[in-house]
PDB file of C-alpha atoms and ligand atoms in Angstrom:
ATOM      1  CA  UNK A 260     -51.993  16.820 131.656  1.00 86.00           C
ATOM      2  CA  UNK A 261     -50.417  17.900 128.254  1.00 96.00           C
ATOM      3  CA  UNK A 262     -52.219  17.758 125.051  1.00 96.00           C
ATOM      4  CA  UNK A 263     -50.624  15.677 122.435  1.00 97.00           C
ATOM      5  CA  UNK A 264     -49.416  17.630 118.967  1.00 98.00           C
ATOM      6  CA  UNK A 265     -49.334  15.554 116.174  1.00 98.00           C
ATOM      7  CA  UNK A 266     -47.826  17.832 113.463  1.00 98.00           C
ATOM      8  CA  UNK A 267     -46.868  16.896 109.587  1.00 98.00           C
ATOM      9  CA  UNK A 268     -44.032  19.108 107.809  1.00 98.00           C
ATOM     10  CA  UNK A 269     -44.325  18.102 104.339  1.00 98.00           C
ATOM     11  CA  UNK A 270     -40.662  19.621 103.574  1.00 98.00           C
ATOM     12  CA  UNK A 271     -40.354  20.463  99.732  1.00 98.00           C
ATOM     13  CA  UNK A 272     -43.049  18.215  98.620  1.00 98.00           C
ATOM     14  CA  UNK A 273     -46.559  18.432  96.933  1.00 98.00           C
ATOM     15  CA  UNK A 274     -47.564  20.911  94.035  1.00 98.00           C
ATOM     16  CA  UNK A 275     -50.981  23.021  94.810  1.00 98.00           C
ATOM     17  CA  UNK A 276     -53.018  19.984  93.144  1.00 98.00           C
ATOM     18  CA  UNK A 277     -51.588  17.646  94.915  1.00 98.00           C
ATOM     19  CA  UNK A 278     -51.720  19.025  98.330  1.00 98.00           C
ATOM     20  CA  UNK A 279     -55.326  19.736  97.607  1.00 98.00           C
ATOM     21  CA  UNK A 280     -55.771  16.263  96.730  1.00 98.00           C
ATOM     22  CA  UNK A 281     -54.206  14.858  99.192  1.00 98.00           C
ATOM     23  CA  UNK A 282     -55.747  17.127 102.265  1.00 98.00           C
ATOM     24  CA  UNK A 283     -59.223  16.427 100.847  1.00 98.00           C
ATOM     25  CA  UNK A 284     -58.373  12.631 101.258  1.00 98.00           C
ATOM     26  CA  UNK A 285     -57.449  12.916 104.692  1.00 98.00           C
ATOM     27  CA  UNK A 286     -59.090  15.925 106.393  1.00 98.00           C
ATOM     28  CA  UNK A 287     -62.299  14.087 108.164  1.00 97.00           C
ATOM     29  CA  UNK A 288     -59.893  11.487 109.681  1.00 97.00           C
ATOM     30  CA  UNK A 289     -57.588  13.912 111.369  1.00 98.00           C
ATOM     31  CA  UNK A 290     -60.224  16.094 112.516  1.00 97.00           C
ATOM     32  CA  UNK A 291     -60.189  15.410 116.117  1.00 95.00           C
ATOM     33  CA  UNK A 292     -60.480  17.197 119.376  1.00 91.00           C
ATOM     34  CA  UNK A 293     -58.903  15.628 122.034  1.00 92.00           C
ATOM     35  CA  UNK A 294     -55.680  16.277 120.179  1.00 96.00           C
ATOM     36  CA  UNK A 295     -53.972  19.235 118.270  1.00 98.00           C
ATOM     37  CA  UNK A 296     -52.956  18.385 114.805  1.00 98.00           C
ATOM     38  CA  UNK A 297     -51.077  20.890 112.399  1.00 98.00           C
ATOM     39  CA  UNK A 298     -50.228  20.379 108.743  1.00 99.00           C
ATOM     40  CA  UNK A 299     -47.205  22.083 107.610  1.00 99.00           C
ATOM     41  CA  UNK A 300     -47.326  22.504 103.754  1.00 98.00           C
ATOM     42  CA  UNK A 301     -44.986  24.613 101.768  1.00 98.00           C
ATOM     43  CA  UNK A 302     -45.926  28.318 101.408  1.00 98.00           C
ATOM     44  CA  UNK A 303     -47.302  28.033  97.979  1.00 98.00           C
ATOM     45  CA  UNK A 304     -49.889  25.809  99.349  1.00 98.00           C
ATOM     46  CA  UNK A 305     -50.721  27.295 102.509  1.00 98.00           C
ATOM     47  CA  UNK A 306     -53.697  29.440 101.589  1.00 98.00           C
ATOM     48  CA  UNK A 307     -55.171  26.288  99.807  1.00 98.00           C
ATOM     49  CA  UNK A 308     -55.107  23.866 102.518  1.00 98.00           C
ATOM     50  CA  UNK A 309     -56.360  26.419 105.055  1.00 98.00           C
ATOM     51  CA  UNK A 310     -59.532  26.574 102.899  1.00 98.00           C
ATOM     52  CA  UNK A 311     -59.485  22.779 103.304  1.00 98.00           C
ATOM     53  CA  UNK A 312     -59.424  23.009 107.035  1.00 98.00           C
ATOM     54  CA  UNK A 313     -60.799  26.202 108.294  1.00 98.00           C
ATOM     55  CA  UNK A 314     -63.918  24.435 109.139  1.00 97.00           C
ATOM     56  CA  UNK A 315     -62.120  21.850 111.161  1.00 98.00           C
ATOM     57  CA  UNK A 316     -60.010  21.544 114.362  1.00 98.00           C
ATOM     58  CA  UNK A 317     -56.894  20.727 112.457  1.00 98.00           C
ATOM     59  CA  UNK A 318     -54.557  23.791 112.090  1.00 98.00           C
ATOM     60  CA  UNK A 319     -52.231  25.372 109.595  1.00 98.00           C
ATOM     61  CA  UNK A 320     -48.411  25.713 110.166  1.00 99.00           C
ATOM     62  CA  UNK A 321     -45.591  27.060 108.076  1.00 98.00           C
ATOM     63  CA  UNK A 322     -42.238  25.324 107.716  1.00 98.00           C
ATOM     64  CA  UNK A 323     -40.096  29.011 108.160  1.00 98.00           C
ATOM     65  CA  UNK A 324     -40.841  32.298 108.469  1.00 98.00           C
ATOM     66  CA  UNK A 325     -38.092  35.709 108.238  1.00 98.00           C
ATOM     67  CA  UNK A 326     -37.759  37.895 111.497  1.00 98.00           C
ATOM     68  CA  UNK A 327     -38.081  41.072 109.728  1.00 98.00           C
ATOM     69  CA  UNK A 328     -41.253  42.409 109.220  1.00 98.00           C
ATOM     70  CA  UNK A 329     -40.596  43.290 105.174  1.00 98.00           C
ATOM     71  CA  UNK A 330     -38.582  44.519 102.813  1.00 98.00           C
ATOM     72  CA  UNK A 331     -35.833  44.040 100.649  1.00 98.00           C
ATOM     73  CA  UNK A 332     -35.293  40.487 101.231  1.00 98.00           C
ATOM     74  CA  UNK A 333     -35.999  38.663  98.038  1.00 98.00           C
ATOM     75  CA  UNK A 334     -37.599  35.242  98.292  1.00 97.00           C
ATOM     76  CA  UNK A 335     -38.243  35.492 102.017  1.00 98.00           C
ATOM     77  CA  UNK A 336     -41.523  35.209 103.823  1.00 98.00           C
ATOM     78  CA  UNK A 337     -42.861  37.583 106.480  1.00 98.00           C
ATOM     79  CA  UNK A 338     -45.067  36.173 109.599  1.00 98.00           C
ATOM     80  CA  UNK A 339     -47.891  38.783 108.664  1.00 98.00           C
ATOM     81  CA  UNK A 340     -47.988  36.875 105.198  1.00 98.00           C
ATOM     82  CA  UNK A 341     -48.037  33.677 106.706  1.00 98.00           C
ATOM     83  CA  UNK A 342     -50.926  35.266 109.453  1.00 98.00           C
ATOM     84  CA  UNK A 343     -52.967  36.238 106.439  1.00 98.00           C
ATOM     85  CA  UNK A 344     -52.624  32.822 105.021  1.00 98.00           C
ATOM     86  CA  UNK A 345     -54.341  31.156 108.075  1.00 98.00           C
ATOM     87  CA  UNK A 346     -51.153  30.007 109.939  1.00 98.00           C
ATOM     88  CA  UNK A 347     -50.878  29.491 113.381  1.00 98.00           C
ATOM     89  CA  UNK A 348     -47.910  27.533 113.722  1.00 99.00           C
ATOM     90  CA  UNK A 349     -44.350  27.844 112.519  1.00 99.00           C
ATOM     91  CA  UNK A 350     -41.241  25.408 112.741  1.00 98.00           C
ATOM     92  CA  UNK A 351     -38.234  27.235 113.460  1.00 98.00           C
ATOM     93  CA  UNK A 352     -34.377  26.004 113.681  1.00 98.00           C
ATOM     94  CA  UNK A 353     -35.347  22.814 111.735  1.00 98.00           C
ATOM     95  CA  UNK A 354     -31.946  21.137 111.157  1.00 98.00           C
ATOM     96  CA  UNK A 355     -32.255  21.083 107.125  1.00 97.00           C
ATOM     97  CA  UNK A 356     -32.383  24.844 107.734  1.00 98.00           C
ATOM     98  CA  UNK A 357     -29.643  25.014 109.927  1.00 97.00           C
ATOM     99  CA  UNK A 358     -27.462  22.578 107.679  1.00 96.00           C
ATOM    100  CA  UNK A 359     -28.452  23.601 104.366  1.00 97.00           C
ATOM    101  CA  UNK A 360     -29.354  27.477 104.769  1.00 97.00           C
ATOM    102  CA  UNK A 361     -26.713  28.225 107.369  1.00 97.00           C
ATOM    103  CA  UNK A 362     -29.497  28.998 110.168  1.00 98.00           C
ATOM    104  CA  UNK A 363     -27.307  29.833 113.360  1.00 98.00           C
ATOM    105  CA  UNK A 364     -28.767  30.000 116.853  1.00 98.00           C
ATOM    106  CA  UNK A 365     -28.907  33.677 116.651  1.00 98.00           C
ATOM    107  CA  UNK A 366     -31.099  33.667 113.904  1.00 98.00           C
ATOM    108  CA  UNK A 367     -33.547  30.832 115.234  1.00 98.00           C
ATOM    109  CA  UNK A 368     -33.828  33.231 118.165  1.00 98.00           C
ATOM    110  CA  UNK A 369     -34.944  36.226 116.013  1.00 98.00           C
ATOM    111  CA  UNK A 370     -37.502  33.990 114.510  1.00 98.00           C
ATOM    112  CA  UNK A 371     -38.535  32.554 117.818  1.00 98.00           C
ATOM    113  CA  UNK A 372     -38.951  36.236 119.257  1.00 98.00           C
ATOM    114  CA  UNK A 373     -40.644  37.115 115.808  1.00 98.00           C
ATOM    115  CA  UNK A 374     -43.238  34.224 116.084  1.00 98.00           C
ATOM    116  CA  UNK A 375     -44.182  35.458 119.485  1.00 98.00           C
ATOM    117  CA  UNK A 376     -44.144  39.205 118.996  1.00 98.00           C
ATOM    118  CA  UNK A 377     -47.154  37.962 116.825  1.00 98.00           C
ATOM    119  CA  UNK A 378     -48.517  35.303 119.231  1.00 98.00           C
ATOM    120  CA  UNK A 379     -48.180  32.326 116.780  1.00 98.00           C
ATOM    121  CA  UNK A 380     -46.621  29.172 117.917  1.00 98.00           C
ATOM    122  CA  UNK A 381     -42.927  28.155 117.595  1.00 98.00           C
ATOM    123  CA  UNK A 382     -42.172  24.384 116.785  1.00 99.00           C
ATOM    124  CA  UNK A 383     -38.587  24.961 118.094  1.00 99.00           C
ATOM    125  CA  UNK A 384     -36.253  22.266 116.525  1.00 98.00           C
ATOM    126  CA  UNK A 385     -33.395  20.673 118.176  1.00 98.00           C
ATOM    127  CA  UNK A 386     -31.197  17.778 117.976  1.00 98.00           C
ATOM    128  CA  UNK A 387     -27.361  16.111 117.812  1.00 97.00           C
ATOM    129  CA  UNK A 388     -25.450  14.537 114.613  1.00 96.00           C
ATOM    130  CA  UNK A 389     -24.564  10.972 114.700  1.00 94.00           C
ATOM    131  CA  UNK A 390     -21.305  12.208 115.450  1.00 94.00           C
ATOM    132  CA  UNK A 391     -22.090  14.140 118.438  1.00 96.00           C
ATOM    133  CA  UNK A 392     -23.746  10.646 119.662  1.00 95.00           C
ATOM    134  CA  UNK A 393     -21.206   9.357 119.229  1.00 94.00           C
ATOM    135  CA  UNK A 394     -18.836  11.351 120.990  1.00 96.00           C
ATOM    136  CA  UNK A 395     -21.396  11.567 123.758  1.00 97.00           C
ATOM    137  CA  UNK A 396     -21.922  15.293 123.158  1.00 98.00           C
ATOM    138  CA  UNK A 397     -25.656  14.907 122.872  1.00 98.00           C
ATOM    139  CA  UNK A 398     -26.880  16.380 125.921  1.00 98.00           C
ATOM    140  CA  UNK A 399     -24.440  19.371 125.903  1.00 98.00           C
ATOM    141  CA  UNK A 400     -25.615  19.879 121.927  1.00 98.00           C
ATOM    142  CA  UNK A 401     -29.271  20.370 122.839  1.00 98.00           C
ATOM    143  CA  UNK A 402     -28.932  22.269 125.951  1.00 98.00           C
ATOM    144  CA  UNK A 403     -26.560  24.710 124.312  1.00 98.00           C
ATOM    145  CA  UNK A 404     -29.381  24.853 121.224  1.00 98.00           C
ATOM    146  CA  UNK A 405     -32.371  25.560 123.796  1.00 98.00           C
ATOM    147  CA  UNK A 406     -30.306  28.253 125.808  1.00 98.00           C
ATOM    148  CA  UNK A 407     -29.355  30.248 122.524  1.00 98.00           C
ATOM    149  CA  UNK A 408     -32.723  29.417 120.826  1.00 98.00           C
ATOM    150  CA  UNK A 409     -34.808  30.572 123.594  1.00 98.00           C
ATOM    151  CA  UNK A 410     -32.530  33.917 124.614  1.00 98.00           C
ATOM    152  CA  UNK A 411     -34.633  36.464 126.307  1.00 98.00           C
ATOM    153  CA  UNK A 412     -37.588  34.531 125.868  1.00 98.00           C
ATOM    154  CA  UNK A 413     -40.028  34.969 128.867  1.00 98.00           C
ATOM    155  CA  UNK A 414     -41.653  32.626 131.256  1.00 98.00           C
ATOM    156  CA  UNK A 415     -45.055  33.751 130.193  1.00 98.00           C
ATOM    157  CA  UNK A 416     -43.789  33.825 126.352  1.00 98.00           C
ATOM    158  CA  UNK A 417     -42.584  30.072 126.629  1.00 98.00           C
ATOM    159  CA  UNK A 418     -45.313  28.929 128.305  1.00 98.00           C
ATOM    160  CA  UNK A 419     -47.827  30.351 126.055  1.00 98.00           C
ATOM    161  CA  UNK A 420     -46.045  30.128 122.551  1.00 98.00           C
ATOM    162  CA  UNK A 421     -43.355  27.094 122.548  1.00 98.00           C
ATOM    163  CA  UNK A 422     -43.523  23.718 121.801  1.00 98.00           C
ATOM    164  CA  UNK A 423     -39.987  21.675 121.402  1.00 98.00           C
ATOM    165  CA  UNK A 424     -39.259  19.117 118.625  1.00 98.00           C
ATOM    166  CA  UNK A 425     -36.361  17.061 119.398  1.00 98.00           C
ATOM    167  CA  UNK A 426     -35.363  15.853 116.155  1.00 98.00           C
ATOM    168  CA  UNK A 427     -32.089  13.713 116.120  1.00 97.00           C
ATOM    169  CA  UNK A 428     -30.537  14.611 112.823  1.00 96.00           C
ATOM    170  CA  UNK A 429     -29.248  10.598 112.364  1.00 94.00           C
ATOM    171  CA  UNK A 430     -32.913   9.766 112.535  1.00 93.00           C
ATOM    172  CA  UNK A 431     -34.322  12.529 109.736  1.00 91.00           C
ATOM    173  CA  UNK A 432     -35.376  10.617 106.681  1.00 85.00           C
ATOM    174  CA  UNK A 433     -33.184   7.444 107.135  1.00 87.00           C
ATOM    175  CA  UNK A 434     -35.436   5.247 108.115  1.00 82.00           C
ATOM    176  CA  UNK A 435     -33.797   4.918 111.608  1.00 84.00           C
ATOM    177  CA  UNK A 436     -35.821   5.923 114.444  1.00 84.00           C
ATOM    178  CA  UNK A 437     -34.329   6.832 117.807  1.00 87.00           C
ATOM    179  CA  UNK A 438     -35.498   3.959 120.214  1.00 94.00           C
ATOM    180  CA  UNK A 439     -38.514   5.314 122.268  1.00 96.00           C
ATOM    181  CA  UNK A 440     -35.549   4.680 125.439  1.00 97.00           C
ATOM    182  CA  UNK A 441     -33.427   7.152 123.485  1.00 97.00           C
ATOM    183  CA  UNK A 442     -36.056   9.627 122.538  1.00 97.00           C
ATOM    184  CA  UNK A 443     -37.763   9.676 125.898  1.00 98.00           C
ATOM    185  CA  UNK A 444     -34.205   9.922 127.699  1.00 98.00           C
ATOM    186  CA  UNK A 445     -33.337  13.304 125.701  1.00 98.00           C
ATOM    187  CA  UNK A 446     -36.703  14.652 125.543  1.00 98.00           C
ATOM    188  CA  UNK A 447     -36.630  14.272 129.739  1.00 98.00           C
ATOM    189  CA  UNK A 448     -33.291  15.967 129.564  1.00 98.00           C
ATOM    190  CA  UNK A 449     -35.148  19.049 127.415  1.00 98.00           C
ATOM    191  CA  UNK A 450     -38.013  18.936 130.200  1.00 98.00           C
ATOM    192  CA  UNK A 451     -35.144  19.358 133.080  1.00 98.00           C
ATOM    193  CA  UNK A 452     -33.082  21.936 130.909  1.00 98.00           C
ATOM    194  CA  UNK A 453     -36.196  23.768 130.844  1.00 98.00           C
ATOM    195  CA  UNK A 454     -36.857  23.414 134.474  1.00 98.00           C
ATOM    196  CA  UNK A 455     -33.536  24.980 134.972  1.00 98.00           C
ATOM    197  CA  UNK A 456     -34.045  27.766 133.132  1.00 98.00           C
ATOM    198  CA  UNK A 457     -37.248  28.525 133.800  1.00 98.00           C
ATOM    199  CA  UNK A 458     -39.250  26.500 136.579  1.00 98.00           C
ATOM    200  CA  UNK A 459     -40.836  23.170 137.418  1.00 98.00           C
ATOM    201  CA  UNK A 460     -44.094  24.405 136.290  1.00 98.00           C
ATOM    202  CA  UNK A 461     -43.179  25.969 133.389  1.00 98.00           C
ATOM    203  CA  UNK A 462     -41.134  22.357 132.459  1.00 98.00           C
ATOM    204  CA  UNK A 463     -44.093  20.155 133.338  1.00 98.00           C
ATOM    205  CA  UNK A 464     -46.326  21.877 131.210  1.00 98.00           C
ATOM    206  CA  UNK A 465     -44.462  22.681 127.975  1.00 98.00           C
ATOM    207  CA  UNK A 466     -44.915  20.203 124.836  1.00 98.00           C
ATOM    208  CA  UNK A 467     -42.081  17.962 123.552  1.00 98.00           C
ATOM    209  CA  UNK A 468     -42.331  16.199 120.250  1.00 98.00           C
ATOM    210  CA  UNK A 469     -40.170  13.547 118.672  1.00 97.00           C
ATOM    211  CA  UNK A 470     -39.139  13.747 115.115  1.00 97.00           C
ATOM    212  CA  UNK A 471     -37.222  11.291 112.807  1.00 96.00           C
ATOM    213  CA  UNK A 472     -38.786   8.479 111.091  1.00 95.00           C
ATOM    214  CA  UNK A 473     -41.707   8.393 112.837  1.00 96.00           C
ATOM    215  CA  UNK A 474     -44.345   5.877 111.125  1.00 95.00           C
ATOM    216  CA  UNK A 475     -47.864   4.470 111.873  1.00 95.00           C
ATOM    217  CA  UNK A 476     -45.511   1.267 112.933  1.00 95.00           C
ATOM    218  CA  UNK A 477     -43.573   3.153 115.888  1.00 95.00           C
ATOM    219  CA  UNK A 478     -45.922   5.885 116.669  1.00 96.00           C
ATOM    220  CA  UNK A 479     -47.431   4.291 119.559  1.00 96.00           C
ATOM    221  CA  UNK A 480     -44.185   3.210 121.334  1.00 96.00           C
ATOM    222  CA  UNK A 481     -43.051   6.745 120.802  1.00 96.00           C
ATOM    223  CA  UNK A 482     -46.035   8.427 122.106  1.00 96.00           C
ATOM    224  CA  UNK A 483     -46.586   6.178 125.473  1.00 96.00           C
ATOM    225  CA  UNK A 484     -43.096   7.703 126.603  1.00 97.00           C
ATOM    226  CA  UNK A 485     -43.939   9.747 129.864  1.00 97.00           C
ATOM    227  CA  UNK A 486     -42.045  13.180 127.940  1.00 98.00           C
ATOM    228  CA  UNK A 487     -43.047  12.678 124.469  1.00 98.00           C
ATOM    229  CA  UNK A 488     -45.885  14.617 124.028  1.00 97.00           C
ATOM    230  CA  UNK A 489     -46.134  14.234 120.222  1.00 98.00           C
ATOM    231  CA  UNK A 490     -44.392  13.575 116.938  1.00 98.00           C
ATOM    232  CA  UNK A 491     -43.166  15.919 114.204  1.00 98.00           C
ATOM    233  CA  UNK A 492     -43.433  13.750 111.312  1.00 98.00           C
ATOM    234  CA  UNK A 493     -41.819  14.003 108.065  1.00 98.00           C
ATOM    235  CA  UNK A 494     -42.130  11.848 104.934  1.00 97.00           C
ATOM    236  CA  UNK A 495     -44.787   9.713 106.957  1.00 98.00           C
ATOM    237  CA  UNK A 496     -46.876  12.731 106.936  1.00 98.00           C
ATOM    238  CA  UNK A 497     -47.301  12.881 102.976  1.00 98.00           C
ATOM    239  CA  UNK A 498     -48.914   9.331 102.945  1.00 98.00           C
ATOM    240  CA  UNK A 499     -52.136   7.764 105.064  1.00 97.00           C
ATOM    241  CA  UNK A 500     -49.632   6.450 107.379  1.00 97.00           C
ATOM    242  CA  UNK A 501     -50.208  10.446 108.892  1.00 98.00           C
ATOM    243  CA  UNK A 502     -53.875   9.337 109.639  1.00 98.00           C
ATOM    244  CA  UNK A 503     -52.770   6.182 111.483  1.00 97.00           C
ATOM    245  CA  UNK A 504     -50.206   8.381 113.625  1.00 97.00           C
ATOM    246  CA  UNK A 505     -52.896  10.619 114.691  1.00 97.00           C
ATOM    247  CA  UNK A 506     -55.236   7.841 115.258  1.00 96.00           C
ATOM    248  CA  UNK A 507     -53.018   5.990 117.282  1.00 94.00           C
ATOM    249  CA  UNK A 508     -52.463   9.119 119.787  1.00 92.00           C
ATOM    250  CA  UNK A 509     -55.966  10.000 120.865  1.00 86.00           C
ATOM    251  CA  UNK A 510     -57.322   6.508 120.673  1.00 78.00           C
ATOM    252  CA  UNK A 511     -54.329   4.446 122.323  1.00 64.00           C
ATOM    253  CA  UNK A 512     -53.031   6.849 124.407  1.00 62.00           C
TER     254      UNK A 512
HETATM  255  P1  13P B 825     -38.780  11.918 108.705  1.00 60.08           P
HETATM  256  O1  13P B 825     -39.904  11.522 109.824  1.00 60.08           O
HETATM  257  O2  13P B 825     -39.094  11.793 107.113  1.00 60.08           O
HETATM  258  O3  13P B 825     -37.765  11.343 109.306  1.00 60.08           O
HETATM  259  O4  13P B 825     -38.420  13.440 109.141  1.00 60.08           O
HETATM  260  C1  13P B 825     -38.576  14.029 110.017  1.00 60.08           C
HETATM  261  C2  13P B 825     -38.460  15.762 110.141  1.00 60.08           C
HETATM  262  O5  13P B 825     -37.546  16.112 110.130  1.00 60.08           O
HETATM  263  C3  13P B 825     -39.492  16.483 110.756  1.00 60.08           C
HETATM  264  O6  13P B 825     -39.620  17.489 110.766  1.00 60.08           O
END
């Protein structure tokens, strides 16, 4: 049985005081132990959010990391800085970073390696554009991302440190959710690709999230699909909907 994992990607939202107010209001209700719950605030709020969740089962995640340890990289954040703030998970390869900040698969791969080196957990995002889906290229695109982003990652490392998030770009922030069948189909494909790259046992155990307009109203259906082991939630993670999504994941599934 794969343990479900619900992560909230706040993106560039909430100031320190807003983060504090929001987490204070939901923390009791998302403190569960049957599933993993991860909050990924902006860097500025990491330390404050950690203070509010450190006595609970809720974990802290970052939205990005630099692949170098330290040095003259103005504006960047190192993995040791994240660790010092209490971070255990790190989102990597999000489509917004690929699209707006020119993150290539090579850069994503370097970041994944850095996260593994420090024994954090990477939430590796993959997914196709609408154009790629319309051209029926989505499987090829996602397979290509997996092969490049996980280059040189060993069996032990993928088992211990990697969670995959399937986020179709056309479903992110658009209100258009992939149907549960579309999401299931791709998550199953991702699992079979991992089986080809590694082995059946690793594929069977790796956790695959779906992300893209997940809301309280569609979470139950998506999360009841065989190959969907959790959700990476954007907009809805900024509201009480996140509590409802967490609740659905451990009470109804
Ligand atoms: P939305 O839930 O706002 O569509 O965002 C999804 C996402 O990008 C999570 O990483």
